[in-house]
Coordinates of C-alpha atoms and ligand atoms in Angstrom, one line a residue:
X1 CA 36.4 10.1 6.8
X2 CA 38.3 6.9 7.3
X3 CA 41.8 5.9 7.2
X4 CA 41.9 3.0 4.6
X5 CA 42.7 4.7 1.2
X6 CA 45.5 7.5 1.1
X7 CA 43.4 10.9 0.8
X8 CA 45.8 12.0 -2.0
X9 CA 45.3 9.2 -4.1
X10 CA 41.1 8.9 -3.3
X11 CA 40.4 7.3 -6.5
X12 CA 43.3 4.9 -6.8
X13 CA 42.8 1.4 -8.4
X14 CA 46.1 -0.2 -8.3
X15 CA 46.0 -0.2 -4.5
X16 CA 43.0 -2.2 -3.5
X17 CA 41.2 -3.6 -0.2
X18 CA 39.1 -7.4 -1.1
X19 CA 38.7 -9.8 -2.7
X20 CA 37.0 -9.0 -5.6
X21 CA 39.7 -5.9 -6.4
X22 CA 42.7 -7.8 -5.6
X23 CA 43.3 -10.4 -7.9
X24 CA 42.6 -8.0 -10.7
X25 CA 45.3 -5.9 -9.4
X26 CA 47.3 -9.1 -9.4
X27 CA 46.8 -9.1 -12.8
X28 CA 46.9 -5.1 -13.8
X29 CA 50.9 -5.4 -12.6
X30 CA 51.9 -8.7 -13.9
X31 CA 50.4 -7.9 -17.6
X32 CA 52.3 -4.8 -17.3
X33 CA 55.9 -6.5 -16.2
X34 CA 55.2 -8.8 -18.7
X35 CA 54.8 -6.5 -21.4
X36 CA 57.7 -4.5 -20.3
X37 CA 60.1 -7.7 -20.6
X38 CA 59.1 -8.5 -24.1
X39 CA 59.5 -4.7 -24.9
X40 CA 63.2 -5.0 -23.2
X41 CA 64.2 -8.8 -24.9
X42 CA 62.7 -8.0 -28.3
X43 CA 65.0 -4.4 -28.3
X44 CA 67.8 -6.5 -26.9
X45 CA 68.0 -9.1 -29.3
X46 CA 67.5 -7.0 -32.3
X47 CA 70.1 -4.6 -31.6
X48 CA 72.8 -7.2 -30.4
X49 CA 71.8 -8.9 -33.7
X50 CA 72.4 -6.0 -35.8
X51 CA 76.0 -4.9 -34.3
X52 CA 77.1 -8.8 -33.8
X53 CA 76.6 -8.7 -37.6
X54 CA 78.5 -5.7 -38.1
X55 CA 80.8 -6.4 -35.6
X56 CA 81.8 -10.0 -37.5
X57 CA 81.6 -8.5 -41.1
X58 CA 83.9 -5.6 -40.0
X59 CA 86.6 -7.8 -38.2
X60 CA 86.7 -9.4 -41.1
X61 CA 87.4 -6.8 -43.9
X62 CA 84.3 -8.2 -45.7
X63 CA 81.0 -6.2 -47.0
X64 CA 77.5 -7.7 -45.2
X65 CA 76.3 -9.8 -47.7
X66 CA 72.6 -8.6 -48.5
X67 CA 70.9 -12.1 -48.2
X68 CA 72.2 -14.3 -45.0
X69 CA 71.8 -17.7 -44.7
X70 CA 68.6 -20.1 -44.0
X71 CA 69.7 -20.4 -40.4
X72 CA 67.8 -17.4 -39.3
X73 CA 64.9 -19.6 -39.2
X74 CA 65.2 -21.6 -35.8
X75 CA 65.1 -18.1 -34.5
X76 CA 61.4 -17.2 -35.4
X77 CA 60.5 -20.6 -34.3
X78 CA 61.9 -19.9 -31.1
X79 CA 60.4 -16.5 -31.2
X80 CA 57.1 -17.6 -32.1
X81 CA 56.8 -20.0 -29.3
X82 CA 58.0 -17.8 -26.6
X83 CA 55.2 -15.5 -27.8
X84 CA 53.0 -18.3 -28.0
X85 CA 54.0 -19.6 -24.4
X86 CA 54.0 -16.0 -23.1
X87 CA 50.5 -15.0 -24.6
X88 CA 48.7 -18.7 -23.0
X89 CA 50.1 -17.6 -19.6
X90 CA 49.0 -14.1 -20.0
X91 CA 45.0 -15.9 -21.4
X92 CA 45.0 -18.1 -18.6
X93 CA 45.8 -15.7 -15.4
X94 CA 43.4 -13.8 -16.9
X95 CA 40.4 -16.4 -17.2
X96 CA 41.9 -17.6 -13.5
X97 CA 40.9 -14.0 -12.3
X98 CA 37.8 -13.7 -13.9
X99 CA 36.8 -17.2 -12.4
X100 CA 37.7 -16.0 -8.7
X101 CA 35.9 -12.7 -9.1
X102 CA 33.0 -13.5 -10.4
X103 CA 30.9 -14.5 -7.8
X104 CA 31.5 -13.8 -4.1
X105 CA 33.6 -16.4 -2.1
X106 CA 30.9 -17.1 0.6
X107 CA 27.3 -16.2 0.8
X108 CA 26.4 -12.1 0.6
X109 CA 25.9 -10.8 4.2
X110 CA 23.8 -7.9 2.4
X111 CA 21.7 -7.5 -0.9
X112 CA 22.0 -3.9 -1.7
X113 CA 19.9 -2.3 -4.5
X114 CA 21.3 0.6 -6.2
X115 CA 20.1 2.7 -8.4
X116 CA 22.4 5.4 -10.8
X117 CA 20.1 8.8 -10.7
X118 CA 21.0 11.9 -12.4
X119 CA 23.2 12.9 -10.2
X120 CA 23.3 10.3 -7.1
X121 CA 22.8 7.1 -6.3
X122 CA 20.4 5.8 -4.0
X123 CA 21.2 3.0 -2.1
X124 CA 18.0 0.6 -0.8
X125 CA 18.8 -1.9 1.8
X126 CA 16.9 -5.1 1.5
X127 CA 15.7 -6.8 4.5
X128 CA 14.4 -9.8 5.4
X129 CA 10.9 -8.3 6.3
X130 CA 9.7 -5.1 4.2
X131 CA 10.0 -3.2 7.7
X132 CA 13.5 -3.9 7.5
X133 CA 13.7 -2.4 4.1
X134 CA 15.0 1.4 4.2
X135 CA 16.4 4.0 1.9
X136 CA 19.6 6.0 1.7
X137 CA 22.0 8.2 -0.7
X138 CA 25.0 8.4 -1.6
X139 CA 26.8 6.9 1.4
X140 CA 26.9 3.3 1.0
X141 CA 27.9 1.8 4.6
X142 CA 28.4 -2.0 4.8
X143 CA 30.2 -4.3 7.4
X144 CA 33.9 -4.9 7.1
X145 CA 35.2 -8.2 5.5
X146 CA 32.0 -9.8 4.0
X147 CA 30.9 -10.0 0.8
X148 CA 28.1 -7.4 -0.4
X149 CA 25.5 -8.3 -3.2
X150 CA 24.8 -5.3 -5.3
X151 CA 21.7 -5.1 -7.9
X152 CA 22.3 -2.2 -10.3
X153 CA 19.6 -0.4 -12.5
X154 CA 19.7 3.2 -13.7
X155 CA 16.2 5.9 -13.3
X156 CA 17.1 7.6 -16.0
X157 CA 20.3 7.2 -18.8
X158 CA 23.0 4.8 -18.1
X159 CA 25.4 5.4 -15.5
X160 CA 28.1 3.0 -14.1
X161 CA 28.8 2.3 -10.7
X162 CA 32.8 2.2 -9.6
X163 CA 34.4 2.0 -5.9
X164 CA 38.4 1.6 -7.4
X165 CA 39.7 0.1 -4.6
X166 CA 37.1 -2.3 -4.4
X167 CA 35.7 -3.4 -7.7
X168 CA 35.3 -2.5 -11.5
X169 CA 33.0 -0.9 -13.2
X170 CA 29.9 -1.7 -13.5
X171 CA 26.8 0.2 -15.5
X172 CA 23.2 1.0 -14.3
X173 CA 21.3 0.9 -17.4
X174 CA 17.9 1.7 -16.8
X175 CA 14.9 -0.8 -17.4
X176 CA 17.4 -4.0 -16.4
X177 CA 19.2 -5.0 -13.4
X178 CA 22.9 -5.8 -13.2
X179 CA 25.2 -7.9 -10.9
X180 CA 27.9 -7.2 -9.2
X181 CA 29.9 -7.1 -5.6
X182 CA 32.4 -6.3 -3.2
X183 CA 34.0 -6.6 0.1
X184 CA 36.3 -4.2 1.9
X185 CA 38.9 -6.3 3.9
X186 CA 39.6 -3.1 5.7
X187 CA 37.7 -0.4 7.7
X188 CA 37.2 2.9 5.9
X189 CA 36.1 5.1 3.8
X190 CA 36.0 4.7 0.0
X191 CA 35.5 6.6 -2.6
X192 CA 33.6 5.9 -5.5
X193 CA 32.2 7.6 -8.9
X194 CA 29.9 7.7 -11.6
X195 CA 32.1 6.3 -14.8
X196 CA 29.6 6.4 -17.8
X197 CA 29.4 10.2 -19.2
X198 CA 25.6 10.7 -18.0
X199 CA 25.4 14.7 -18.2
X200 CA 26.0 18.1 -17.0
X201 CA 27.0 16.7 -13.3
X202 CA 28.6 13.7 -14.5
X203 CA 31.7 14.9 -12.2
X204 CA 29.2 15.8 -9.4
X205 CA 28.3 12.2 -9.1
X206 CA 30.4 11.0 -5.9
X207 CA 29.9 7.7 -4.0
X208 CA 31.6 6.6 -0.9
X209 CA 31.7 3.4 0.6
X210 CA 32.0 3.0 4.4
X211 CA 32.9 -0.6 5.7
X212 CA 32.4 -0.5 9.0
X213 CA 33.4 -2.8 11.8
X214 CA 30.2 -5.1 12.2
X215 CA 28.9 -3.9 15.4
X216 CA 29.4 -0.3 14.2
X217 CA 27.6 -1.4 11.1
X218 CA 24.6 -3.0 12.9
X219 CA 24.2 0.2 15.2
X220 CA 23.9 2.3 11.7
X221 CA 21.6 -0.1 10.0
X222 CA 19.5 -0.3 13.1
X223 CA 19.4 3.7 13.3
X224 CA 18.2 3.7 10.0
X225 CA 15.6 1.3 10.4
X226 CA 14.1 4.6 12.7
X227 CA 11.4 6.8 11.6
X228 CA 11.9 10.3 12.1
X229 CA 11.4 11.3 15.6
X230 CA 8.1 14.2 15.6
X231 CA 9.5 18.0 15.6
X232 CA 9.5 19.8 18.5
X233 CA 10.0 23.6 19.3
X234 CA 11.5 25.4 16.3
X235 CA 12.1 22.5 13.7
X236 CA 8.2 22.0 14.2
X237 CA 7.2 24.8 11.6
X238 CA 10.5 23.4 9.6
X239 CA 8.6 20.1 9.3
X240 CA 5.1 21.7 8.1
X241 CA 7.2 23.9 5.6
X242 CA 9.0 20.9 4.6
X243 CA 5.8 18.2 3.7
X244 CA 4.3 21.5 2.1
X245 CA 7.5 22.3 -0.2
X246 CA 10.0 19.5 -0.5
X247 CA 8.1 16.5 0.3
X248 CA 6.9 15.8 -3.4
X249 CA 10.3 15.0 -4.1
X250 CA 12.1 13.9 -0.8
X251 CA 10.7 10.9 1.6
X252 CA 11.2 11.5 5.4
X253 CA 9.8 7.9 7.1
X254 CA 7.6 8.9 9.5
X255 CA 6.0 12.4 8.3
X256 CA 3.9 12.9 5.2
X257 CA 6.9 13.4 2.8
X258 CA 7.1 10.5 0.3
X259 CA 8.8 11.9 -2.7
X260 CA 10.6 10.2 -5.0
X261 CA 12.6 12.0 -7.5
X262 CA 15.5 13.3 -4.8
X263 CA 17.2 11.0 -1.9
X264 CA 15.5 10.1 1.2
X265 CA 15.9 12.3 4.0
X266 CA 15.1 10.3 6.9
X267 CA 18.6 10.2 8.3
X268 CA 20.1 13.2 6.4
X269 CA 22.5 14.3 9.2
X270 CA 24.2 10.7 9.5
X271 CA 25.9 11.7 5.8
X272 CA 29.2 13.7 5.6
X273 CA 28.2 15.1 2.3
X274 CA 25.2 16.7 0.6
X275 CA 24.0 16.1 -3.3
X276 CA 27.0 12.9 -3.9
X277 CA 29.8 14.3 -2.6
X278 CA 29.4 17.9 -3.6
X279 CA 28.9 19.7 -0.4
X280 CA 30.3 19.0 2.9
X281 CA 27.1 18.1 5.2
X282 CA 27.7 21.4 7.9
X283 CA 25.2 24.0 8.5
X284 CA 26.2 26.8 6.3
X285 CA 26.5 23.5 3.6
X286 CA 23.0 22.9 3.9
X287 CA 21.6 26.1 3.9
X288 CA 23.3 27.1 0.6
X289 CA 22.5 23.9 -0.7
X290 CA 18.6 24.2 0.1
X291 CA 18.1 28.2 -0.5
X292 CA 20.1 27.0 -4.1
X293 CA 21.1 23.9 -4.9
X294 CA 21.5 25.6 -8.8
X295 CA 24.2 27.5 -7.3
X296 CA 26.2 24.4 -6.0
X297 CA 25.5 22.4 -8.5
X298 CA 24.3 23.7 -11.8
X299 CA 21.4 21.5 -13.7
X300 CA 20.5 19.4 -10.8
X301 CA 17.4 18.1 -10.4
X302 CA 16.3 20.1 -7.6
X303 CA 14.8 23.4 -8.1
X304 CA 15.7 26.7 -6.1
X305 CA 13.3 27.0 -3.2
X306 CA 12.8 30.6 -3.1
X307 CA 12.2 30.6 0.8
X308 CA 12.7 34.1 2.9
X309 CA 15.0 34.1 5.7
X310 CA 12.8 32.4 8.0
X311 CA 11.6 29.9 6.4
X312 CA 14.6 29.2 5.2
X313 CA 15.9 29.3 9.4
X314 CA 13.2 26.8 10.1
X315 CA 13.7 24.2 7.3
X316 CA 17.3 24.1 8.3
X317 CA 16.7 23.8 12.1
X318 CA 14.0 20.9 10.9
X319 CA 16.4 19.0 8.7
X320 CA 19.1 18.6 11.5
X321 CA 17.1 16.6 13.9
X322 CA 17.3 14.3 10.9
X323 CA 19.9 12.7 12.7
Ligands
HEC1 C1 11.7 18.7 -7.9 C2 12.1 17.8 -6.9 C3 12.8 18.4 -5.7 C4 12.2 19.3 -4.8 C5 10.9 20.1 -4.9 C6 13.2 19.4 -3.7 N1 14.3 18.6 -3.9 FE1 15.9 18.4 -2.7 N2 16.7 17.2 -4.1 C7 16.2 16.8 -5.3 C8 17.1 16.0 -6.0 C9 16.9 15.4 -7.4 C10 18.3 16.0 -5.2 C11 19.6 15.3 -5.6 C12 20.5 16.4 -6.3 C13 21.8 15.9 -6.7 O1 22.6 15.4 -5.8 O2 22.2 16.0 -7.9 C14 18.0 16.7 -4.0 C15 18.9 16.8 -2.9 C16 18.6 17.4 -1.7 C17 19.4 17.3 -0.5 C18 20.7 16.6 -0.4 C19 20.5 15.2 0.0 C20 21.7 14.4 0.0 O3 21.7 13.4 0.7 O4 22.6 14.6 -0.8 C21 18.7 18.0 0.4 C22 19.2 18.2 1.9 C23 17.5 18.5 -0.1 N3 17.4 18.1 -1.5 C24 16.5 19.2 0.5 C25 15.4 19.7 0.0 C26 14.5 20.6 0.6 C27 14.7 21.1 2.0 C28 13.5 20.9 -0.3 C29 12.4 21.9 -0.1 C30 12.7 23.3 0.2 C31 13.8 20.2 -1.5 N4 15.0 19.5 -1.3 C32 13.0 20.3 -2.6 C33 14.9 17.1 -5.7 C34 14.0 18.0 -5.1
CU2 CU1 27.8 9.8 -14.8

């Protein structure tokens, strides 16, 4: 995976990479300085107040008086308005940031549609014609330093979308379509996740951005654009078993699979993981995953397949000339 975000910190959001993160950030760490010096001033000024007091009464030979003076007065005004003054500043960094955020600095360079499934996202790529349209899962590549357009809606219950490093939260409530979008201002890999409690693999519910340099990024869009080359040799039984047994739910362009309720397949080798960040995409990987996905990952939507040995050989050998 890429080099932008520190692998031990995967999910960290007060390290961030574009413009849509960064002023937030901005924000995050001068709220909390802030807070901090009115925590340190206020303890400050109320100790030195109580042992100036003391120290006066003491030096002396009197008892404190239990009423003081009126004087004390000036001293809330002037409290009041530093908390006044500090609290404005505070109100209008913050509008400042939601102003710049809101909507991307320059025209989208993509529209992505994404949609929060139980438990994965699918990603469709909008083109300018429908046969640039395609179909992917879970990794969400886009080109490096331009602003991305993303339409959220949910399939099912509400999820929410979140890529720390490079934007908020934001949920994919099903039956309406949300805004939001991001850039990566660095190459990389970046890790996302589901943020809205949406069942049993809730955890299980990975995304990853990839920003690519563009002319990486255009060599993986036009790749994916491909329909699936015809099986030959071994994978060729793999492809019959797979229309017969899997293609009700899963979509490989090009062969008579057009399912639906699971991620499309047509490129399934050009993702690192299988089932949103749950399995790493290697050949022992898949085979667990497709002789028993329950095993993996417990309540997913995918049923076991119940395949002997073979079959099981063949469907394998099929889905890595997915490439
Ligand atoms: C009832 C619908 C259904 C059937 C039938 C089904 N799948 Fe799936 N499949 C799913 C769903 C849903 C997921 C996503 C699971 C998740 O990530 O939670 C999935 C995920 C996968 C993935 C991982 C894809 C990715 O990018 O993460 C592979 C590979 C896969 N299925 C292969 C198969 C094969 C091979 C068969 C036939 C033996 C099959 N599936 C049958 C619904 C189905
Ligand atoms: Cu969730």
């Amino acid at each position: 995976m890429g080099s932008a975000v520190s692998p031990a910190w995967p999910m960290s959001y007060l390290t961030t990479f574009g413009p849509r993160a960064d002023p937030v950030t901005g924000l995050t760490w001068g709220l909390i300085v802030l807070s901090l010096a009115v925590i340190l001033i206020v303890t400050i000024l109320v100790v030195a107040g109580a042992a100036v007091r003391r120290l006066r009464a003491a030096s002396a030979g009197e008892a404190l008086p239990v009423g003081g003076s009126a004087g004390g007065w000036s001293w809330i005004w002037i409290g009041l308005a530093l908390t006044l003054i500090a609290l404005v500043a505070a109100l209008a960094w913050t509008i400042a940031v939601m102003a710049a955020v809101g909507s991307p600095p320059a025209r989208p360079a993509l529209t992505l549609e994404i949609t929060g499934h139980q438990w994965w996202w699918e990603a469709r790529y909008l083109g300018a014609a429908p046969g640039q349209t395609f179909v992917t899962a879970n990794e969400i590549h886009i080109p490096v330093g331009r602003p991305i357009l993303i339409r959220l809606t949910g399939a099912d219950v509400i999820h929410s979308f979140w890529i720390p490093a490079l934007a908020g939260k934001t949920d994919t409530i099903p039956g309406r379509t949300n805004l939001t979008w991001l850039q990566a201002d660095h190459a990389g890999t970046y890790r996302g996740q589901c943020t809205e409690y949406c069942g049993l693999q809730h955890a299980h519910m990975a995304a990853f951005v990839v920003a690519d340099p563009p002319a990486d990024f255009e060599a993986w869009r036009e790749g994916q654009l491909q329909l699936a080359a015809p099986a030959t040799g071994p994978a060729a039984s793999g492809e019959e078993l797979f229309v017969e047994r899997c293609g009700a739910c899963h979509t490989v362009r090009g062969v008579a699979a057009g399912g639906v309720a699971g991620p499309d397949l047509t490129h399934l080798m050009s993702r690192a993981t299988l089932a949103a960040g749950t399995v790493p995409n290697t050949v022992s990987g898949l085979e667990g995953w497709i002789a028993n996905p329950q095993a993996l990952k417990p309540g997913a939507r995918m049923p076991p397949s119940n395949l002997s040995g073979p079959e099981l050989g063949q469907l394998a050998a099929y889905l890595e000339t997915l490439k």
